[in-house]
């Protein structure tokens, strides 16, 4: 066996940085205030996203902006996000490489076009579930109406996209109008009893005021694994960051991973859950 010793090399091979976006690289003003983020004084904030009316919505602190600028210069930055193809357009950051969107249902190539073989794979899984997905809102609404559980406080958004010229429902997102996080957590626990064969078809992700009901085939982990195995250079190192428990499976596929010092994953680690 020949022993090789490290020698500095001025030729830099950029690693892949697979990054969650919301609450990892930027966040809303409400969360900035809640988390007491450093270097987030008004004069230091950088607008990172806008809402549907093109008004500033999410911001980076000075430290986050510096970190993001370093990522741009030193890595090939790949977004891995729950945002769909419409929502990602409201992110005002240069994202020029691969993008994993809609919890992994969509992979965009660096030219901005959907990755065809992945779209085919996901559409084959989604097509048999269209009736099940489209019945979710009615079943949940009826249950809450019968039990007078403030069903009018639930805000439903069915995320859809076009797969080979066919519009398909992908997953259901639920928010609480009064930001009652406990109500969403209670609902998440009840879903298996409310909906026939729920666990057979779906899993649930809850993070703060977001409850997502997703088909088992839709997961950031599976999309990232597909990218790593079929489209990224195996010789290049990879690392990433994410803030939620749903990010952990895709992060564990990478060579190194971490989390911001606030958010769901950090909180669960502190309590010894993970």
Coordinates of C-alpha atoms in Angstrom, one line a residue:
X1 CA 0.0 0.0 0.0
X2 CA 1.4 3.4 -1.0
X3 CA 0.9 6.2 1.5
X4 CA -0.2 9.5 0.1
X5 CA 0.1 12.7 2.1
X6 CA -2.0 15.7 1.7
X7 CA -0.6 18.5 -0.5
X8 CA -2.4 21.9 -1.0
X9 CA -3.9 22.2 -4.5
X10 CA -4.9 25.6 -6.0
X11 CA -7.3 23.8 -8.3
X12 CA -10.7 24.1 -6.5
X13 CA -13.4 21.5 -7.3
X14 CA -16.6 23.0 -6.1
X15 CA -18.7 20.7 -3.8
X16 CA -22.4 20.4 -4.2
X17 CA -24.4 22.4 -1.6
X18 CA -27.9 21.0 -1.4
X19 CA -29.9 23.5 0.5
X20 CA -33.4 23.9 1.9
X21 CA -34.5 27.5 1.5
X22 CA -37.3 28.7 3.8
X23 CA -36.2 29.0 7.4
X24 CA -32.7 27.8 6.5
X25 CA -31.4 30.6 4.3
X26 CA -34.1 33.2 4.9
X27 CA -37.3 33.6 6.9
X28 CA -40.3 36.0 7.5
X29 CA -40.0 39.0 9.7
X30 CA -42.3 37.2 12.3
X31 CA -39.7 34.4 12.6
X32 CA -36.8 36.8 12.7
X33 CA -38.5 38.5 15.7
X34 CA -39.4 35.2 17.4
X35 CA -35.9 33.7 16.9
X36 CA -34.1 37.0 17.8
X37 CA -31.7 36.5 14.9
X38 CA -28.4 38.3 15.1
X39 CA -27.4 40.9 12.4
X40 CA -31.1 41.2 11.5
X41 CA -31.6 44.9 12.2
X42 CA -33.8 46.6 9.6
X43 CA -30.8 48.2 7.9
X44 CA -29.1 44.8 7.5
X45 CA -32.0 42.8 6.1
X46 CA -31.9 41.6 2.5
X47 CA -35.2 40.8 0.8
X48 CA -35.1 37.2 -0.4
X49 CA -38.7 36.5 -1.5
X50 CA -41.9 38.4 -2.3
X51 CA -45.5 37.4 -2.0
X52 CA -48.1 37.1 -4.8
X53 CA -48.5 40.9 -4.8
X54 CA -44.7 41.3 -5.3
X55 CA -44.3 42.7 -1.8
X56 CA -41.3 41.8 0.4
X57 CA -42.0 38.6 2.4
X58 CA -38.9 36.9 3.6
X59 CA -35.5 38.2 4.5
X60 CA -31.9 37.2 5.0
X61 CA -29.9 38.6 8.0
X62 CA -26.5 40.1 7.3
X63 CA -24.9 36.8 8.3
X64 CA -27.2 34.8 6.1
X65 CA -26.6 37.0 3.1
X66 CA -22.8 36.6 3.7
X67 CA -23.2 32.8 4.0
X68 CA -25.3 32.7 0.8
X69 CA -22.8 34.8 -1.1
X70 CA -20.0 32.4 0.0
X71 CA -22.2 29.4 -1.2
X72 CA -22.6 31.0 -4.6
X73 CA -18.9 31.6 -5.0
X74 CA -17.6 28.4 -3.6
X75 CA -20.2 25.6 -4.4
X76 CA -22.7 24.4 -6.9
X77 CA -25.8 25.4 -5.1
X78 CA -28.8 23.1 -5.5
X79 CA -32.1 24.2 -4.0
X80 CA -34.1 21.4 -2.2
X81 CA -37.4 22.9 -1.2
X82 CA -41.1 22.4 -0.6
X83 CA -41.8 25.4 -2.9
X84 CA -43.5 24.5 -6.2
X85 CA -42.7 25.7 -9.6
X86 CA -44.8 28.8 -9.1
X87 CA -43.6 29.7 -5.6
X88 CA -39.9 29.3 -6.5
X89 CA -40.3 32.2 -9.0
X90 CA -40.9 34.5 -6.0
X91 CA -37.5 33.7 -4.6
X92 CA -35.2 36.6 -5.6
X93 CA -31.9 34.7 -5.4
X94 CA -29.8 33.4 -8.2
X95 CA -30.5 29.7 -8.4
X96 CA -28.8 28.5 -11.6
X97 CA -28.2 24.8 -11.0
X98 CA -30.5 21.8 -10.4
X99 CA -33.6 22.5 -8.3
X100 CA -35.6 19.9 -6.3
X101 CA -39.1 21.4 -5.9
X102 CA -42.5 20.5 -4.4
X103 CA -41.1 18.2 -1.7
X104 CA -39.2 16.2 -4.4
X105 CA -42.0 15.7 -6.9
X106 CA -40.3 18.0 -9.4
X107 CA -36.6 18.2 -10.5
X108 CA -35.6 21.0 -12.7
X109 CA -32.4 20.8 -14.7
X110 CA -30.0 23.7 -14.8
X111 CA -31.7 25.0 -18.0
X112 CA -35.0 25.3 -16.0
X113 CA -36.7 22.4 -17.7
X114 CA -38.2 19.4 -15.8
X115 CA -36.1 16.3 -15.7
X116 CA -38.2 14.0 -17.9
X117 CA -37.3 10.6 -16.5
X118 CA -38.0 11.8 -13.0
X119 CA -41.3 13.3 -14.1
X120 CA -42.3 10.0 -15.7
X121 CA -41.5 8.1 -12.5
X122 CA -43.5 10.5 -10.3
X123 CA -46.5 10.7 -12.6
X124 CA -46.8 6.9 -12.6
X125 CA -47.1 7.1 -8.8
X126 CA -49.5 10.1 -8.7
X127 CA -52.0 9.0 -11.3
X128 CA -53.6 6.2 -9.2
X129 CA -54.0 8.6 -6.3
X130 CA -55.8 11.5 -8.0
X131 CA -59.2 10.6 -6.6
X132 CA -57.7 10.0 -3.1
X133 CA -55.9 13.4 -3.2
X134 CA -59.0 15.3 -4.4
X135 CA -61.2 13.8 -1.7
X136 CA -59.0 15.0 1.1
X137 CA -60.3 18.5 1.4
X138 CA -63.9 17.3 1.5
X139 CA -63.3 14.6 4.1
X140 CA -61.4 16.9 6.4
X141 CA -63.8 19.7 6.1
X142 CA -66.8 17.5 6.7
X143 CA -65.2 16.1 9.9
X144 CA -64.4 19.5 11.3
X145 CA -67.9 20.8 10.4
X146 CA -69.5 17.9 12.2
X147 CA -67.4 18.4 15.3
X148 CA -67.5 22.2 15.2
X149 CA -63.7 22.3 15.4
X150 CA -63.3 25.6 13.7
X151 CA -63.1 24.1 10.2
X152 CA -63.4 27.6 8.7
X153 CA -60.0 28.3 10.2
X154 CA -58.3 25.8 7.9
X155 CA -56.8 27.1 4.7
X156 CA -56.4 24.4 2.1
X157 CA -54.0 24.5 -0.9
X158 CA -53.8 21.6 -3.3
X159 CA -50.4 21.8 -5.1
X160 CA -50.5 20.6 -8.7
X161 CA -48.2 20.6 -11.6
X162 CA -48.0 19.5 -15.3
X163 CA -46.5 16.1 -15.9
X164 CA -46.1 15.4 -19.7
X165 CA -48.9 17.8 -20.5
X166 CA -51.2 16.4 -17.8
X167 CA -52.1 18.4 -14.7
X168 CA -51.9 16.2 -11.6
X169 CA -52.5 16.9 -7.9
X170 CA -49.3 16.3 -5.9
X171 CA -50.1 17.1 -2.3
X172 CA -52.4 19.0 0.0
X173 CA -51.1 21.8 2.3
X174 CA -53.1 23.0 5.2
X175 CA -52.5 26.2 7.2
X176 CA -54.5 27.5 10.2
X177 CA -55.8 31.1 9.8
X178 CA -55.1 31.9 13.4
X179 CA -51.8 30.1 13.4
X180 CA -53.0 27.5 15.9
X181 CA -50.1 25.1 15.6
X182 CA -51.6 22.7 18.2
X183 CA -54.8 22.4 16.1
X184 CA -52.8 21.3 13.1
X185 CA -50.8 18.8 15.2
X186 CA -54.1 17.4 16.5
X187 CA -55.5 17.1 13.0
X188 CA -52.3 15.3 11.8
X189 CA -52.9 12.7 14.5
X190 CA -56.5 12.2 13.5
X191 CA -56.0 11.8 9.7
X192 CA -55.5 8.0 9.8
X193 CA -58.9 7.7 11.5
X194 CA -60.7 10.1 9.2
X195 CA -59.6 8.9 5.9
X196 CA -59.8 5.3 4.6
X197 CA -56.4 3.7 3.9
X198 CA -54.7 6.9 4.8
X199 CA -51.4 5.3 5.9
X200 CA -51.4 3.1 2.8
X201 CA -51.2 6.1 0.5
X202 CA -50.0 9.1 2.5
X203 CA -47.7 10.4 5.1
X204 CA -47.9 13.7 7.0
X205 CA -45.3 16.5 7.7
X206 CA -46.1 19.2 10.2
X207 CA -43.8 22.1 10.9
X208 CA -45.2 25.2 12.7
X209 CA -48.2 26.5 10.7
X210 CA -47.8 24.1 7.8
X211 CA -49.4 20.6 7.6
X212 CA -48.6 18.7 4.4
X213 CA -50.3 15.5 3.3
X214 CA -48.1 13.8 0.8
X215 CA -48.1 10.5 -1.2
X216 CA -45.3 8.2 -0.1
X217 CA -43.6 8.5 -3.4
X218 CA -43.1 12.3 -3.0
X219 CA -40.1 13.0 -0.7
X220 CA -37.0 15.2 -1.0
X221 CA -35.0 12.1 -0.1
X222 CA -36.0 10.2 -3.2
X223 CA -35.4 13.1 -5.5
X224 CA -32.0 13.8 -4.1
X225 CA -31.0 10.2 -4.2
X226 CA -32.0 10.1 -7.9
X227 CA -29.9 13.1 -8.6
X228 CA -26.9 11.8 -6.7
X229 CA -27.0 8.4 -8.4
X230 CA -27.8 9.5 -12.0
X231 CA -26.9 13.1 -12.7
X232 CA -24.3 14.5 -10.3
X233 CA -20.5 13.8 -10.4
X234 CA -19.7 11.1 -7.9
X235 CA -16.2 12.4 -7.4
X236 CA -17.4 15.8 -6.1
X237 CA -18.2 16.1 -2.4
X238 CA -21.6 17.2 -1.1
X239 CA -23.0 18.9 1.9
X240 CA -26.3 20.5 2.9
X241 CA -28.4 22.3 5.4
X242 CA -32.1 22.0 6.4
X243 CA -34.3 23.2 9.2
X244 CA -37.0 20.6 9.5
X245 CA -37.4 16.9 10.3
X246 CA -38.5 16.3 6.8
X247 CA -35.1 17.5 5.6
X248 CA -33.1 15.0 7.6
X249 CA -33.5 12.0 5.3
X250 CA -32.1 13.8 2.3
X251 CA -29.4 15.4 4.3
X252 CA -28.2 12.0 5.5
X253 CA -27.5 11.0 1.9
X254 CA -24.8 13.7 1.7
X255 CA -21.1 13.6 2.9
X256 CA -21.7 16.3 5.5
X257 CA -24.9 18.1 6.7
X258 CA -26.0 20.5 9.3
X259 CA -28.9 22.8 10.4
X260 CA -29.5 26.4 11.4
X261 CA -29.4 27.1 15.1
X262 CA -33.2 27.5 15.2
X263 CA -36.1 25.8 13.7
X264 CA -37.8 22.4 14.1
X265 CA -34.7 20.1 13.6
X266 CA -32.6 22.2 16.0
X267 CA -35.4 22.2 18.6
X268 CA -35.9 18.4 18.4
X269 CA -32.2 17.8 18.7
X270 CA -32.1 19.9 21.9
X271 CA -34.9 17.9 23.4
X272 CA -33.1 14.6 22.6
X273 CA -35.8 13.5 20.1
X274 CA -33.4 12.9 17.1

